[in-house]
Coordinates of C-alpha atoms in Angstrom, one line a residue:
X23 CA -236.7 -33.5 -95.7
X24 CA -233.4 -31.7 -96.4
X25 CA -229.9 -32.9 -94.1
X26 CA -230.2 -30.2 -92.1
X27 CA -233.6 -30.5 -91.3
X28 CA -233.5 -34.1 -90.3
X29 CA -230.4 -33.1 -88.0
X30 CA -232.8 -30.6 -86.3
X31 CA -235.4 -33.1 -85.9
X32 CA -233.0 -35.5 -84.4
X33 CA -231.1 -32.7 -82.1
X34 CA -235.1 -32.0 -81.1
X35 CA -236.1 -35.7 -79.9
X36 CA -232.6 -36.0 -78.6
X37 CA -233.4 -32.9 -76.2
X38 CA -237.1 -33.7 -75.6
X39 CA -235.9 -37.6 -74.5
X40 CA -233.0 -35.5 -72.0
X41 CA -235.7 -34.0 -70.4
X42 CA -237.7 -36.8 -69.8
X43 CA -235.2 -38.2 -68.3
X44 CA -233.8 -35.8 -66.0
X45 CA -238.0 -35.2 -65.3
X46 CA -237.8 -39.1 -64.5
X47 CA -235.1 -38.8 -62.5
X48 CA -236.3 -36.2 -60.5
X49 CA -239.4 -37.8 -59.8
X50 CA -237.6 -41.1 -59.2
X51 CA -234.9 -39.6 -56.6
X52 CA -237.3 -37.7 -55.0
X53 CA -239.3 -40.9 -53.8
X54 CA -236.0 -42.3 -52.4
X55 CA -235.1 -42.1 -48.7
X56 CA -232.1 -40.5 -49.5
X57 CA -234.0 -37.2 -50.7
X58 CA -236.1 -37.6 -48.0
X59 CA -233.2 -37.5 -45.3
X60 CA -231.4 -34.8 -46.8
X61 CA -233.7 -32.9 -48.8
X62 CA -236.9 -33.8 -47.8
X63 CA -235.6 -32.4 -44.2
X64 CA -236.0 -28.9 -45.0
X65 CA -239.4 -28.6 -46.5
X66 CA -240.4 -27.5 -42.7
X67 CA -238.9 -24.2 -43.5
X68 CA -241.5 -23.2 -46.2
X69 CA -244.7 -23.4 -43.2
X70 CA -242.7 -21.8 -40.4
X71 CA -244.9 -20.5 -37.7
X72 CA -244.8 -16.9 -36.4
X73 CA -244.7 -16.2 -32.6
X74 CA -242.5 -18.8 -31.8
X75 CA -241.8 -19.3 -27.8
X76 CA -239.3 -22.2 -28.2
X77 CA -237.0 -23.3 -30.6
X78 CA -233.5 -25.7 -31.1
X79 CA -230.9 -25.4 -33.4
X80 CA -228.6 -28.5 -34.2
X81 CA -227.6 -31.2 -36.5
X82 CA -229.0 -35.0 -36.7
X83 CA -229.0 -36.0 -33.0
X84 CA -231.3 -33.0 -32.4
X85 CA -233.3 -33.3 -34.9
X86 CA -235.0 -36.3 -33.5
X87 CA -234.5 -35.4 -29.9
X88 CA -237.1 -32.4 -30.3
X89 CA -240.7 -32.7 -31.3
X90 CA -242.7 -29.5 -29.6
X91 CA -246.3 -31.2 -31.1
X92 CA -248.9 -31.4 -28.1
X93 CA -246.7 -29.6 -25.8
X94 CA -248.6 -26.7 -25.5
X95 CA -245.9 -24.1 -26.6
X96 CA -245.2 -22.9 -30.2
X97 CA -242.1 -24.1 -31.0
X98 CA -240.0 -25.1 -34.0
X99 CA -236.7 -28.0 -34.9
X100 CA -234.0 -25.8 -37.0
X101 CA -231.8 -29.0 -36.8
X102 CA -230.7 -30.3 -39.6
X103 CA -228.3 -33.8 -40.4
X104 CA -224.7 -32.4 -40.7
X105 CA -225.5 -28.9 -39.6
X106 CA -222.6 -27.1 -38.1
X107 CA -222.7 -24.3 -35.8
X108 CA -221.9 -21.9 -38.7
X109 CA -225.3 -22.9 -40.2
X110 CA -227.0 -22.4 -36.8
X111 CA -226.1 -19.0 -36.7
X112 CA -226.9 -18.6 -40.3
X113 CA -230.6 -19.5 -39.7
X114 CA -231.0 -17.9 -36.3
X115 CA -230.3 -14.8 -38.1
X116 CA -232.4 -15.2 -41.2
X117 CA -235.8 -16.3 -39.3
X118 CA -235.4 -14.5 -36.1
X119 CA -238.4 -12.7 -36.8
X120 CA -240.6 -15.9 -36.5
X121 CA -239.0 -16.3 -32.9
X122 CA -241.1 -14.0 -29.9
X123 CA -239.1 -12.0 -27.2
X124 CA -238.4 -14.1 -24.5
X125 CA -237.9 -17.5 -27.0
X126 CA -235.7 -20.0 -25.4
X127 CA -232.8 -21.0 -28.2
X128 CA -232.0 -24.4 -27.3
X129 CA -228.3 -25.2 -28.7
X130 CA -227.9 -28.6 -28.6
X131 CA -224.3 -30.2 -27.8
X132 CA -223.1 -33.2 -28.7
X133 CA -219.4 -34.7 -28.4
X134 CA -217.4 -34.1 -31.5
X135 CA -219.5 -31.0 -32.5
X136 CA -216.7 -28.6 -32.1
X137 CA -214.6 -30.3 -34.7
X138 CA -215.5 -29.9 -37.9
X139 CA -216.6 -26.0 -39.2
X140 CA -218.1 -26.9 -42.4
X141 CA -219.4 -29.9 -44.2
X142 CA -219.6 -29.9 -48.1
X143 CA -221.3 -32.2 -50.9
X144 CA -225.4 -32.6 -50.5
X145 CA -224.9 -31.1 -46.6
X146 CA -224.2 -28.5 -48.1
X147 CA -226.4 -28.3 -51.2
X148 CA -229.6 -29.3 -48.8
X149 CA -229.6 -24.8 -48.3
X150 CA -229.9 -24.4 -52.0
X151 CA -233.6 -25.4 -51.5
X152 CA -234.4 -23.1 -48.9
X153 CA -232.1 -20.4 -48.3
X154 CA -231.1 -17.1 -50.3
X155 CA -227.8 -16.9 -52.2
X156 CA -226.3 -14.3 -49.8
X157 CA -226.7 -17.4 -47.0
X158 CA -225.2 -20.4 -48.9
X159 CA -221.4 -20.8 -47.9
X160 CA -219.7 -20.9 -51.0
X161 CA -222.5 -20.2 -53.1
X162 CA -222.4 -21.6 -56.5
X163 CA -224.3 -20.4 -59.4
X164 CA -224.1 -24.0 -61.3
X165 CA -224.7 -25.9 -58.2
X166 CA -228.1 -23.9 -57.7
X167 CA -228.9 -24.5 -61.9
X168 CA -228.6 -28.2 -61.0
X169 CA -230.1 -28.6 -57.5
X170 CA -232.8 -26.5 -59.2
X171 CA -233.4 -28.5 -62.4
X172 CA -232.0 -31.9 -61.6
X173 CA -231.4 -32.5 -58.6
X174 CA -231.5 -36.2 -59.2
X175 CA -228.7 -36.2 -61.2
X176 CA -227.0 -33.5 -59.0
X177 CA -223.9 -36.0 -57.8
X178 CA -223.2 -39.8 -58.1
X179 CA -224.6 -40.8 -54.6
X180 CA -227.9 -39.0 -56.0
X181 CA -227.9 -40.9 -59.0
X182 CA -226.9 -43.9 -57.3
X183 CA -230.1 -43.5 -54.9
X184 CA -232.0 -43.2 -57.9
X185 CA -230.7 -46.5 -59.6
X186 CA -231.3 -48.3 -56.0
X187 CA -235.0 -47.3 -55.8
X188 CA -237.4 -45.8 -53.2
X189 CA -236.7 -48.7 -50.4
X190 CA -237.2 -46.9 -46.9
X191 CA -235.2 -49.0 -44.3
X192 CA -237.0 -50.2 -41.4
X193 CA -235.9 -49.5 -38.1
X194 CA -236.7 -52.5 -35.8
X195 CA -236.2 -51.9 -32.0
X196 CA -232.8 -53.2 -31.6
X197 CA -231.8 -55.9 -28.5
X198 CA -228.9 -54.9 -26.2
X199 CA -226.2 -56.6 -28.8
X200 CA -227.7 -54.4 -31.4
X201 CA -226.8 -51.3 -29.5
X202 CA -223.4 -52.4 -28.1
X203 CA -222.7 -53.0 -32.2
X204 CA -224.1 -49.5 -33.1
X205 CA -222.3 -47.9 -30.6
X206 CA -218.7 -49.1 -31.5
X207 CA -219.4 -49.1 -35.2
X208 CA -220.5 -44.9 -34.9
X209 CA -216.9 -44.5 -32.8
X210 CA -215.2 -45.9 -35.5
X211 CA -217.3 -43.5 -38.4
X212 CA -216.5 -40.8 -35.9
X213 CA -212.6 -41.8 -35.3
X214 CA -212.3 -41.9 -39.1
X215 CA -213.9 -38.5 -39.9
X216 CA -212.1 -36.6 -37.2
X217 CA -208.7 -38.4 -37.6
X218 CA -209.0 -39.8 -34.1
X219 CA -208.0 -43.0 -32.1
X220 CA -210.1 -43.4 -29.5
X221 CA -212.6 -41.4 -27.5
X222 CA -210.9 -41.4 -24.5
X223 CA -207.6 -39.4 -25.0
X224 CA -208.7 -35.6 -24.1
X225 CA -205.2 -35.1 -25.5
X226 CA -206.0 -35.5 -29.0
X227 CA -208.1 -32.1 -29.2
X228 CA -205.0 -30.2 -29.3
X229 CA -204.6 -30.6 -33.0
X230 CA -207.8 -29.3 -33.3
X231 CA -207.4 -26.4 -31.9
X232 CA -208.2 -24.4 -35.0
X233 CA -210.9 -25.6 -35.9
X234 CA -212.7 -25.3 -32.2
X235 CA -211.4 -21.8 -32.0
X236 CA -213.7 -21.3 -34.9
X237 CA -216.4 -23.2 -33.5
X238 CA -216.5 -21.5 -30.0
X239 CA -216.8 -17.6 -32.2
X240 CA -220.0 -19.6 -33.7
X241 CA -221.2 -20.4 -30.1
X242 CA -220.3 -16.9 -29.1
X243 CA -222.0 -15.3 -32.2
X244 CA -225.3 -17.4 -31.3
X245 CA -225.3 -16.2 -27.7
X246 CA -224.6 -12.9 -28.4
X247 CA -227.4 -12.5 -31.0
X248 CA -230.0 -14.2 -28.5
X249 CA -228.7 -11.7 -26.3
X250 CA -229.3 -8.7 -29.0
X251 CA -233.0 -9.8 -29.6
X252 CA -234.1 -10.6 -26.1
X253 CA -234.1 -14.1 -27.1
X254 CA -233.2 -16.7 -24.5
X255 CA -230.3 -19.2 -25.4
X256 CA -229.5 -22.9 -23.8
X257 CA -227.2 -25.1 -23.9
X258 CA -228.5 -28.8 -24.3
X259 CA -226.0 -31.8 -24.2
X260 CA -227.9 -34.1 -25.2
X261 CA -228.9 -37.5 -24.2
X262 CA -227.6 -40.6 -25.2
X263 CA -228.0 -44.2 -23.8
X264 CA -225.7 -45.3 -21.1
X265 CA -224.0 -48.1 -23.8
X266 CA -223.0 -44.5 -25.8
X267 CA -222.2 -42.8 -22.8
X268 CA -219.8 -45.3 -21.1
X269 CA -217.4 -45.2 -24.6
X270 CA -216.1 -41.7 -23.4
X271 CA -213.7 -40.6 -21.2
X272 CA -214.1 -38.1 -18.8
X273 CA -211.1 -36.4 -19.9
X274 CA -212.2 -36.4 -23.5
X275 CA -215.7 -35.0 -22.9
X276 CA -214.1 -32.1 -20.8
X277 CA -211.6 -31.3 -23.8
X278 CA -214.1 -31.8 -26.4
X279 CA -217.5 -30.7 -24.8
X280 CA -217.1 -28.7 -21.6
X281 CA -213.6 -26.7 -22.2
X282 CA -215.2 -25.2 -25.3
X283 CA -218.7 -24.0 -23.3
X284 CA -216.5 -22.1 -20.8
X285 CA -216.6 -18.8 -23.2
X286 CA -220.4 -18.7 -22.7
X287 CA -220.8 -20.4 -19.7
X288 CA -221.3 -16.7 -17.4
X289 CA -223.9 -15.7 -20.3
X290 CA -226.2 -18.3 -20.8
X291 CA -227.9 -21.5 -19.5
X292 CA -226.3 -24.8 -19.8
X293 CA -228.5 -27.6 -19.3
X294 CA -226.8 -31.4 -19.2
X295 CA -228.5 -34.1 -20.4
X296 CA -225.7 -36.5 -21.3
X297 CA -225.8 -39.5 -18.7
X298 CA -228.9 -38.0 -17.2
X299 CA -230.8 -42.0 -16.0
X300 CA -233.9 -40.7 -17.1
X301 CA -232.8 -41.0 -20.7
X302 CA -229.7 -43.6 -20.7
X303 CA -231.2 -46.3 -19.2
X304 CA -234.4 -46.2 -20.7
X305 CA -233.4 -48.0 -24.1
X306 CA -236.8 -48.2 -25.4
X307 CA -236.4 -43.8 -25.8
X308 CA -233.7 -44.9 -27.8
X309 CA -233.7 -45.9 -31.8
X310 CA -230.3 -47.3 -31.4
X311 CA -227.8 -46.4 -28.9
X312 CA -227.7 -42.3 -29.4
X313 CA -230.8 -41.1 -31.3
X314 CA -234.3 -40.0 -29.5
X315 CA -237.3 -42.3 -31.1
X316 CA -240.6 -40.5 -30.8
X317 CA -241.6 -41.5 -27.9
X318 CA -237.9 -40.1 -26.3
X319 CA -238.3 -36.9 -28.0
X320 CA -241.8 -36.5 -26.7
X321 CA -240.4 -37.2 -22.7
X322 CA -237.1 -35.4 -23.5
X323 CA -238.8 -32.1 -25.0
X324 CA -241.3 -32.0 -22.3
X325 CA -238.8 -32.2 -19.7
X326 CA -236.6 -29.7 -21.2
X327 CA -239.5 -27.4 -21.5
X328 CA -241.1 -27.4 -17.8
X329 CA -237.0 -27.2 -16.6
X330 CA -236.7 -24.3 -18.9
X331 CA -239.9 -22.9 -18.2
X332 CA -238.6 -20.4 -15.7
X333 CA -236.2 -18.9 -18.0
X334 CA -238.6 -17.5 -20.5
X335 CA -239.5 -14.5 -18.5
X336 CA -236.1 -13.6 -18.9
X337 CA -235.6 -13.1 -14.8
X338 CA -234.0 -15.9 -14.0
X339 CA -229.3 -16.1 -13.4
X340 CA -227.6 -18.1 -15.8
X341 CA -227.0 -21.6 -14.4
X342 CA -225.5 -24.9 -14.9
X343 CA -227.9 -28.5 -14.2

C-alpha cells in the first residue's frame, strides 16, 4: 500500500470506531434515568389520542399529579419537568386538534411558576425530539444535528449520565423527618434559582416584576385560545403536603400565586388545591413532601374530574373553590 492509501485506511477505521462510539453512547445514555426523566418524558407525544375530553398542561409537579387511566374520560398529561408557561401555550396550540369542544384545559399552578419565562440546556433541547423547528425557542440547527445523532454526547451532564450508568434511584416511602428534610432542602434549590431569601416576604416579587408580566400574557394567551376553540380552561393550584404548605407565607403566596391569576380570574375557573386536607395530610399520596405518587394522582385526578365535571358542557359561570 502506498502513504496515502494507508492514511485513508487509517482516517476510515478512525471514523468507523467514532461511530461506534457515539452508537454506544447513545444506546448507553438512553438506558440511563437521566434520558428517561428528560427525554424519555416526551415519547407520549408520538401515541396522542384524538377526541380528547380532558387534558393538563404544566411542568414536573403536574406531571405526576395527573394520571386520567381508568377514569373513564379520554384525557392526556402535556406536563413536562421545567415546562414554562411559554411552552404550555406552544403545545396547546400545536395539538389542539387532538382536544374535543368542550375539553377542560387544566393549568396547573404552583408557587414560583410565574418567575422564570424560559429554561435552557436539556429543558430546552427535550422539544427537539418532538416538536417542529418553527416551535423550538431559539431553534438551533446544530443543536437538532446533535440531539438527533448523538444525543448522548449532546452536553457534559449527558455524558456524565452515560459514564455513571443506568442506576434508577429508588424512591422509598419517606418517614416524617424525611419530608421535613425535603421540604427545606427544595426552598433552598428554589431560593437559589430565583435569587430569593425566604418564602415568606411577598415583597421580594417586586423585582420580578418583568418577568411575571411576561408570565401573566402566557396565562392570558392560554385562556384566550381555550376561549377561541370552545375549549374549557382551569386553573389548578396544586396540592402539596401540609410540611410544604406551612413553609409559605400568606403574603408570599398572594404576591406570587394569586396577584398574578387576577388577569383571568372573570374568564375562567380557578380551582385551589393547595392546603386542601384531603391531599396535605394524607402523606402516603405524597412521594416526598410536594409530588403526587400514583396512588395521589389517581384520588387527585378523580376528584378534579367529578368537581370539574359540570363545566364541560360549557354552561356553567366562572368560579373560584
Amino acid at each position: 500500500m502506498t502513504e496515502s492509501e494507508n492514511a485513508v485506511l487509517v482516517l476510515f477505521l478512525l471514523l468507523v470506531l467514532a461511530i461506534a462510539a457515539v452508537l454506544a453512547a447513545n444506546t448507553a445514555y438512553e438506558r440511563t434515568s437521566y434520558y428517561k426523566n428528560k427525554i424519555g418524558q416526551t415519547d407520549k407525544f408520538r401515541k396522542m389520542p384524538h377526541n380528547l375530553k380532558a387534558v393538563n398542561m404544566g411542568s414536573a409537579h403536574a406531571r405526576e399529579a395527573f394520571r386520567y387511566e381508568g377514569t373513564g374520560v379520554t384525557g392526556f398529561n402535556f406536563a413536562l419537568q421545567s415546562q414554562t408557561l411559554s411552552y404550555d401555550y406552544t403545545l396547546l396550540k400545536h395539538y389542539a386538534k387532538h382536544l374535543a369542544p368542550g375539553c377542560r384545559v387544566f393549568i396547573p399552578i404552583v408557587p414560583l411558576l410565574f418567575c422564570h419565562t424560559h429554561y435552557s440546556g436539556i429543558n430546552n433541547r427535550m422539544y427537539y425530539h418532538f416538536l417542529p423547528k418553527e416551535c423550538i425557542i431559539q431553534y438551533s440547527t446544530l443543536t437538532n444535528a446533535v440531539e438527533s445523532l448523538a444525543p448522548g454526547l449532546s452536553s457534559l451532564t449527558a455524558i456524565r449520565a452515560v459514564l455513571q450508568g443506568s442506576r434508577v434511584p429508588q424512591s422509598p416511602s419517606m418517614n416524617l423527618m424525611q419530608r421535613e428534610e425535603e421540604a427545606l432542602k427544595m426552598i433552598n434549590c428554589w431560593k437559589g434559582n430565583f435569587h430569593l431569601n425566604d418564602v415568606t416576604d411577598g415583597s421580594q416579587a417586586i423585582p420580578l416584576q418583568n418577568q411575571m408580566e411576561y408570565n401573566r400574557k402566557k396565562l392570558q394567551d392560554i385562556v384566550n385560545f381555550c376561549h377561541s376553540k370552545s375549549f374549557v380552561p382551569v386553573i389548578v393550584i396544586l396540592p402539596v403536603t401540609d410540611i410544604m404548605a406551612s413553609k409559605f407565607s400568606r403574603s408570599f403566596l398572594q404576591s406570587f400565586i394569586y396577584d398574578n391569576l387576577a388577569c383571568v380570574s372573570d374568564q375562567t375557573h380557578v380551582f385551589d388545591y393547595f392546603e386542601d386536607k384531603r391531599f396535605a395530610q394524607q402523606y402516603e399520596l405524597f412521594q416526598d413532601s410536594e409530588y403526587l405518587n400514583e396512588q395521589g394522582a389517581d384520588l387527585f385526578t378523580r376528584t378534579l374530574l367529578e368537581e370539574t365535571e359540570h363545566l364541560a358542557t360549557g354552561t356553567a359561570e366562572c368560579v373560584r373553590r
